[in-house]
Coordinates of C-alpha atoms in Angstrom, one line a residue:
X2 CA 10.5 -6.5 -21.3
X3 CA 12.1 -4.6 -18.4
X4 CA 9.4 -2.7 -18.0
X5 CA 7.1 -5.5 -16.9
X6 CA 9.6 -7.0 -15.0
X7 CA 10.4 -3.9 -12.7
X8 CA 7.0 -4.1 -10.1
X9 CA 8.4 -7.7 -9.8
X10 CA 11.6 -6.5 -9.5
X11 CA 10.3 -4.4 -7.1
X12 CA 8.8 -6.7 -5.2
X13 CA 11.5 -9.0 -4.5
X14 CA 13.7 -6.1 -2.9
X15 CA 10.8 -5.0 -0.4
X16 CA 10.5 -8.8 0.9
X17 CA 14.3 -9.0 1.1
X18 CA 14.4 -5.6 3.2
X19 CA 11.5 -6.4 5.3
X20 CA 12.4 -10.4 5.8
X21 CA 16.0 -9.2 6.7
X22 CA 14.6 -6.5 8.7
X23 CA 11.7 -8.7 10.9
X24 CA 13.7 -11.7 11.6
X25 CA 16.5 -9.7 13.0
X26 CA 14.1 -8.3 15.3
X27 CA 12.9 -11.5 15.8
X28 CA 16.6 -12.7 17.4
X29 CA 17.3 -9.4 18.9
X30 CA 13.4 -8.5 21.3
X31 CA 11.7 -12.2 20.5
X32 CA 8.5 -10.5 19.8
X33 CA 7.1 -12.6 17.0
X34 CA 4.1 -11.4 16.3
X35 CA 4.8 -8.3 16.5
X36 CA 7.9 -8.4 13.8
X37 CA 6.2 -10.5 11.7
X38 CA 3.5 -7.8 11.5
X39 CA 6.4 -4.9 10.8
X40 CA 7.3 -6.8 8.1
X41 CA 4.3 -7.2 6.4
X42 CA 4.1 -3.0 6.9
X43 CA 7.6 -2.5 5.8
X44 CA 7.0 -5.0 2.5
X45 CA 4.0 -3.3 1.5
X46 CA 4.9 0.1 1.9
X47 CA 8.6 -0.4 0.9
X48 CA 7.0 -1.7 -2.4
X49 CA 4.8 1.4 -2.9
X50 CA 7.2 3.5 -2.4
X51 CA 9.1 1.9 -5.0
X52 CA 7.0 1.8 -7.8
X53 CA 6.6 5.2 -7.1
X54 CA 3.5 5.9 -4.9
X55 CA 0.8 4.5 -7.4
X56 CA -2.9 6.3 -6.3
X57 CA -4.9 3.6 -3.8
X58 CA -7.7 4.1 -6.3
X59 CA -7.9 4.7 -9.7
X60 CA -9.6 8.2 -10.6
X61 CA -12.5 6.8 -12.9
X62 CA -13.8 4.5 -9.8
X63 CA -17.2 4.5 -10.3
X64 CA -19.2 5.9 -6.9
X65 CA -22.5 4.6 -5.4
X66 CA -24.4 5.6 -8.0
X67 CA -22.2 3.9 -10.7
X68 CA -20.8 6.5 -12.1
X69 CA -17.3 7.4 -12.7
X70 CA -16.0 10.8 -11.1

């Protein structure tokens, strides 16, 4: 059970990180946008990093010819 749960898990520590971190930017410099955007960076990659820097693509992804490899 844990073990599905965990990328959740996960999940809800990198938006709490990067939510805490952007809107406190947000008070500090009242640069919006660009918080809003570091946050979205900061979620995704915290998130990565946490599930332990999965490969972008899996290694059987089939090229242009269709083939795997």
């Amino acid at each position: 059970m844990m073990d599905s749960m965990a990328p959740f898990m996960f999940g809800l520590i990198a938006f709490q990180v990067a939510l805490a971190v952007s809107m406190l930017g947000m008070v500090l410099t009242c640069r919006y946008l660009a918080w809003l955007w570091a946050g979205v960076v900061i979620c995704y990659f915290l998130w990565w990093i946490l599930l332990g820097c999965p490969a972008f693509l899996p290694h059987e992804w089939p090229g242009p010819d269709g083939t795997a490899g």
